[in-house]
C-alpha positions as a printed Julia matrix, in Angstrom:
373×3 Matrix{Float64}:
 -25.09  -31.55   -7.92
 -22.91  -30.97   -4.81
 -23.74  -28.14   -2.41
 -21.67  -24.98   -2.7
 -19.93  -24.05    0.56
 -17.97  -21.36   -1.25
 -18.31  -17.62   -1.59
 -19.07  -16.59   -5.11
 -19.88  -13.85   -7.51
 -20.39  -14.04  -11.28
 -19.3   -11.56  -13.9
 -21.69  -11.75  -16.83
 -22.45   -9.29  -19.65
 -20.64   -6.45  -17.85
 -22.85   -6.68  -14.75
 -21.77   -7.67  -11.26
 -24.19  -10.24   -9.84
 -24.12  -10.76   -6.12
 -26.34  -11.72   -3.23
 -27.21  -10.38    0.16
 -26.98  -12.83    3.01
 -26.88  -16.5     2.06
 -27.64  -17.08   -1.61
 -28.6   -20.28   -3.39
 -28.21  -21.35   -7.01
 -30.17  -23.96   -8.98
 -28.77  -26.51  -11.44
 -30.11  -24.47  -14.36
 -28.32  -21.31  -13.22
 -25.11  -23.25  -12.58
 -25.36  -24.7   -16.08
 -25.96  -21.23  -17.55
 -22.82  -19.82  -15.92
 -20.72  -22.93  -16.46
 -17.33  -21.81  -17.79
 -17.75  -18.18  -16.77
 -15.46  -16.45  -14.28
 -16.68  -17.05  -10.75
 -15.68  -14.11   -8.56
 -17.95  -14.5    -5.54
 -15.02  -14.62   -3.15
 -14.54  -10.88   -3.5
 -17.73   -9.87   -1.76
 -17.57  -12.59    0.87
 -20.98  -14.04    0.07
 -22.11  -17.6     0.72
 -23.62  -19.65   -2.09
 -25.62  -22.8    -1.38
 -27.71  -25.28   -3.37
 -30.63  -25.57   -4.25
 -32.43  -22.31   -5.13
 -35.13  -21.01   -2.79
 -37.34  -17.92   -3.24
 -36.05  -16.35    0.0
 -33.07  -14.67   -1.69
 -32.7   -12.67   -4.9
 -29.96  -11.51   -7.22
 -29.27   -7.83   -7.77
 -27.4    -6.45  -10.77
 -24.8    -3.72  -10.26
 -22.85   -2.08  -13.06
 -19.15   -2.01  -12.0
 -18.72    1.33  -13.79
 -21.51    2.87  -11.7
 -19.91    1.46   -8.56
 -16.55    2.94   -9.53
 -18.07    6.35  -10.3
 -19.91    6.34   -6.97
 -16.63    5.69   -5.09
 -14.85    8.42   -7.08
 -17.61   10.96   -6.35
 -17.46   10.19   -2.64
 -13.68   10.64   -2.68
 -13.87   13.91   -4.65
 -16.9    15.25   -2.8
 -18.56   16.54   -5.98
 -19.97   15.07   -9.18
 -18.54   17.95  -11.22
 -14.94   17.08  -10.36
 -15.39   13.45  -11.42
 -17.31   14.42  -14.55
 -14.47   16.67  -15.67
 -11.79   14.08  -14.88
 -13.62   11.15  -16.51
 -15.07   13.18  -19.43
 -18.61   12.11  -18.56
 -21.65   14.36  -18.3
 -22.48   15.24  -14.7
 -26.11   14.31  -15.31
 -25.06   10.83  -16.47
 -23.07   10.27  -13.28
 -25.97   11.53  -11.16
 -28.28    9.12  -12.97
 -25.93    6.2   -12.34
 -25.78    6.96   -8.62
 -29.58    7.25   -8.48
 -29.91    3.91  -10.28
 -27.47    2.39   -7.81
 -29.6     3.61   -4.9
 -32.72    2.24   -6.58
 -31.1    -1.13   -7.16
 -29.87   -1.4    -3.58
 -33.01    0.12   -2.08
 -31.12    2.48    0.21
 -29.86    6.08    0.14
 -26.11    6.17   -0.46
 -25.34    9.91   -0.5
 -26.37   13.07    1.25
 -25.72   16.6     0.11
 -24.4    19.34    2.36
 -22.63   22.68    2.07
 -19.41   20.68    2.09
 -20.41   18.69   -0.96
 -21.64   15.11   -1.32
 -21.04   12.79    1.62
 -21.78    9.07    1.98
 -24.55    7.88    4.26
 -23.79    5.02    6.65
 -24.92    2.6     3.95
 -22.85    4.48    1.37
 -19.73    4.21    3.53
 -20.32    0.49    3.98
 -20.59    0.13    0.2
 -17.37    2.12   -0.29
 -15.5    -0.11    2.16
 -16.64   -3.24    0.33
 -16.24   -1.74   -3.15
 -12.52   -0.88   -2.91
 -11.55   -4.52   -2.77
 -14.06   -5.57   -5.42
 -12.98   -2.88   -7.89
  -9.3    -3.6    -7.32
  -9.94   -7.29   -7.96
 -11.94   -6.56  -11.11
  -9.2    -4.25  -12.44
  -6.59   -6.85  -11.62
  -8.6    -9.63  -13.27
  -9.13   -7.65  -16.47
  -5.44   -6.76  -16.63
  -4.29  -10.29  -15.85
  -6.51  -11.83  -18.5
  -5.23   -9.35  -21.09
  -1.63   -9.97  -20.12
  -1.97  -13.75  -20.18
  -3.32  -13.49  -23.72
  -0.36  -11.29  -24.73
   2.2   -13.57  -23.06
   2.68  -11.8   -19.71
   2.59  -14.43  -16.99
   2.29  -12.47  -13.77
   1.1    -9.26  -12.16
   2.38   -8.01   -8.79
   1.37   -4.88   -6.87
   3.97   -3.47   -4.46
   3.5    -0.64   -1.98
   6.89    0.43   -0.61
   8.16    3.19    1.62
  10.52    5.89    0.43
  13.6     4.25    1.96
  13.04    1.02    0.01
  12.3     2.71   -3.33
  15.37    4.94   -3.05
  17.87    2.4    -1.73
  17.09   -1.19   -2.62
  14.25   -1.72   -5.08
  15.79   -0.33   -8.28
  18.56   -2.94   -8.31
  16.42   -5.78   -6.96
  13.56   -5.26   -9.4
  15.98   -4.98  -12.33
  17.55   -8.29  -11.36
  14.19   -9.98  -10.91
  12.71   -8.71  -14.18
  15.8    -9.71  -16.12
  15.07  -13.29  -15.01
  11.27  -12.99  -15.27
  10.56  -10.6   -18.17
   6.93  -11.71  -18.49
   5.98  -10.45  -15.04
   4.44   -7.01  -14.68
   5.08   -5.06  -11.49
   3.14   -2.0   -10.34
   5.13   -0.08   -7.73
   3.51    2.6    -5.55
   5.48    4.66   -3.02
   3.55    5.09    0.23
   4.02    5.85    3.92
   5.09    3.0     6.18
   2.16    3.87    8.43
  -0.28    3.11    5.57
   1.34    0.16    3.81
   0.25   -2.69    6.08
  -3.38   -1.56    5.78
  -3.05   -1.44    1.98
  -1.88   -5.06    2.01
  -4.66   -6.06    4.43
  -7.22   -4.38    2.14
  -5.82   -6.24   -0.89
  -4.76   -2.98   -2.54
  -1.22   -4.41   -2.68
   0.25   -7.91   -2.83
   3.55   -7.03   -1.15
   4.38   -4.19    1.22
   7.8    -2.9     2.26
   7.88   -0.8     5.41
   9.46   -0.01    8.73
   6.99   -1.72   11.05
   6.02   -0.32   14.42
   8.15   -1.86   17.15
   5.11   -3.13   19.03
   4.27   -5.53   16.2
   7.75   -6.97   15.73
   9.6    -9.9    17.21
  13.41   -9.92   17.75
  15.53   -9.09   14.71
  16.2   -12.01   12.41
  13.09  -13.96   13.42
  10.03  -14.65   11.36
   7.47  -12.12   12.5
   4.08  -13.6    13.27
   0.73  -12.59   11.86
  -0.56   -9.24   13.12
  -4.12   -8.32   12.16
  -4.01  -10.76    9.26
  -0.58   -9.68    7.99
   2.64  -11.72    7.83
   5.99   -9.92    8.12
   9.44  -11.01    6.91
  12.8    -9.35    7.62
  14.01   -7.54    4.5
  16.91   -5.08    4.74
  18.7    -2.91    7.31
  19.65    0.73    6.97
  21.34    3.33    9.18
  20.02    6.83    9.78
  22.43    9.8     9.81
  22.11   13.53   10.38
  22.8    15.77    7.39
  23.63   19.47    7.65
  24.7    22.39    5.51
  28.47   22.81    5.1
  28.75   25.64    7.65
  26.17   24.43   10.14
  27.34   24.26   13.81
  26.98   20.45   13.78
  28.84   19.96   10.49
  32.23   19.63   12.18
  31.02   16.86   14.5
  31.83   13.25   13.69
  29.1    11.82   15.92
  26.19   13.36   17.85
  23.48   12.22   20.24
  19.93   12.98   19.24
  19.47   15.37   22.16
  22.21   17.6    20.71
  20.24   18.01   17.47
  17.07   19.2    19.19
  18.53   22.7    19.53
  18.1    23.05   15.75
  15.11   22.96   13.42
  14.68   20.02   11.06
  13.44   19.55    7.54
  11.0    16.64    7.76
   9.25   14.19    5.48
   5.46   14.16    4.85
   3.12   14.32    7.82
   2.41   10.83    9.15
   5.65    9.31    7.85
   7.32    6.72   10.07
  10.53    8.77   10.25
   8.68   11.85   11.51
   6.9     9.74   14.12
  10.23    8.26   15.22
  11.74   11.72   15.64
   8.72   12.95   17.59
   8.78    9.93   19.91
  12.54   10.24   20.47
  12.21   13.94   21.29
   9.33   13.24   23.67
  11.52   10.67   25.47
  14.01   13.52   26.01
  11.28   15.78   27.35
  11.73   18.0    24.31
   9.78   18.91   21.2
  10.94   18.02   17.69
  10.9    21.17   15.56
  10.2    20.77   11.84
  10.3    23.94    9.75
   9.39   22.28    6.45
   7.97   18.93    5.41
   8.82   17.69    1.92
   7.79   14.7    -0.16
  11.18   13.23   -1.11
  14.69   12.68    0.16
  16.03   14.73   -2.73
  13.93   17.77   -1.76
  14.96   17.29    1.87
  18.65   17.32    0.93
  18.19   20.46   -1.18
  16.53   22.22    1.77
  19.37   21.16    4.06
  21.98   22.39    1.56
  20.24   25.8     1.66
  20.66   25.73    5.46
  16.91   25.75    6.06
  17.27   23.02    8.68
  19.03   19.75    9.41
  17.73   16.39    8.26
  17.64   12.7     9.13
  18.05   10.3     6.21
  19.42    6.79    5.53
  23.19    6.68    5.13
  23.04    5.54    1.5
  20.79    8.47    0.63
  23.19   10.9     2.33
  26.19    9.42    0.53
  24.5     9.63   -2.86
  23.39   13.23   -2.45
  26.67   14.37   -0.88
  28.34   13.72   -4.25
  26.27   16.47   -5.87
  25.28   18.76   -2.99
  27.18   20.72   -0.36
  25.94   18.77    2.63
  27.73   17.04    5.49
  26.97   13.68    7.15
  27.11   13.23   10.91
  26.71    9.85   12.61
  23.74    9.58   14.96
  24.72    7.79   18.16
  21.35    6.23   19.02
  20.27    2.57   19.02
  17.18    3.37   16.93
  19.34    4.87   14.16
  19.81    1.33   12.81
  16.5     0.19   11.37
  15.09   -3.01    9.92
  12.81   -2.84    6.9
  10.27   -5.62    6.51
   8.18   -7.21    3.8
   4.53   -7.81    4.59
   1.96   -9.97    2.8
  -1.52  -11.21    3.61
  -0.33  -14.81    3.48
   2.8   -16.31    1.97
   0.91  -19.5     1.18
  -1.72  -17.71   -0.92
   0.64  -15.45   -2.91
   0.53  -15.88   -6.67
   3.48  -17.87   -8.07
   5.11  -14.74   -9.48
   4.67  -12.8    -6.21
   6.13  -15.69   -4.23
   9.14  -15.75   -6.58
   9.66  -12.03   -6.01
   9.47  -12.41   -2.22
  12.0   -15.24   -2.41
  14.27  -13.05   -4.53
  13.97  -10.07   -2.17
  14.64  -12.13    0.97
  17.37  -14.4    -0.41
  20.08  -12.83    1.78
  17.88  -13.09    4.86
  16.83  -16.68    4.15
  20.47  -17.67    3.65
  21.31  -16.22    7.07
  18.1   -17.32    8.83
  16.79  -20.58    7.28
  13.61  -20.39    9.37
  12.28  -17.67    7.02
  12.51  -19.91    3.95
   9.48  -19.73    1.68
   9.95  -23.1     0.05
């Protein structure tokens, strides 16, 4: 029997079997699990041959692991019990059993609720990826049985979901109807980390300038992430019909700093860009309100509660229904490049690679060096 230089984990009878340190498996155990789904890669654990008594298996119920993560996120057992329709005592028992199994305290109670210990936080960090993989595996197996041939998770920023993805995903799914796509809208500042953590297969974002190479070039790996040029958009100022800037055809950013803005959610790339640009002018960017969508932003601007900065296509679409004006922004950073990011193009699933090829077909036609073939 050849030695195993792989990382492995076995899913058997609803329990998650994994090892600490370097594990070893005998011929009899290998024979027992022959044909079962080997998932050891997810926990990054080494498996070797033959079996020695120095290492042991521990059994963890994935449901208990999931409930533990949910309780740590919510801060209380009661909140999770109500949401999951499970008795609070049952959840408490599962967490206690988890601590017994692992031999370490995972939670501590305080006046702020339940908080993870250092060991608990380490388990949470490892568990996110494991639970996502388990959910994805269960869904993929079900969908393959029912005829669905692919499953892709996309995390995209607001600009991509509002401007480009509706048409592109419709075109892709019309050609690949057996592929399932889960789309989550997120902040550009969070998307790359989601891809790195394997919470998403494909990310679409405006990357920080410090990580990017010149426009049109393949962007190299940054912290384990590969970037590809995707689409360009242009930012414009929008105002109410009778705002002092509404009669202007073009303005510099410094001219807009005399007025309050309506911004996007805290931490969004667009807010950070506005703050940096204002700081470069020795000024402060003033945001009266922060809203969660371009539509809400445009409504606030129409009510003359502030001016806004949005992509041109968004402004043009909303100007058809709302009393807002568009003003060109005469700044080099007003023209942006959106990028795709993946952990590795080479390791994408076939369906995800097809989608990336579809989404970058204009770019690859213009810049052959970004070809995925």
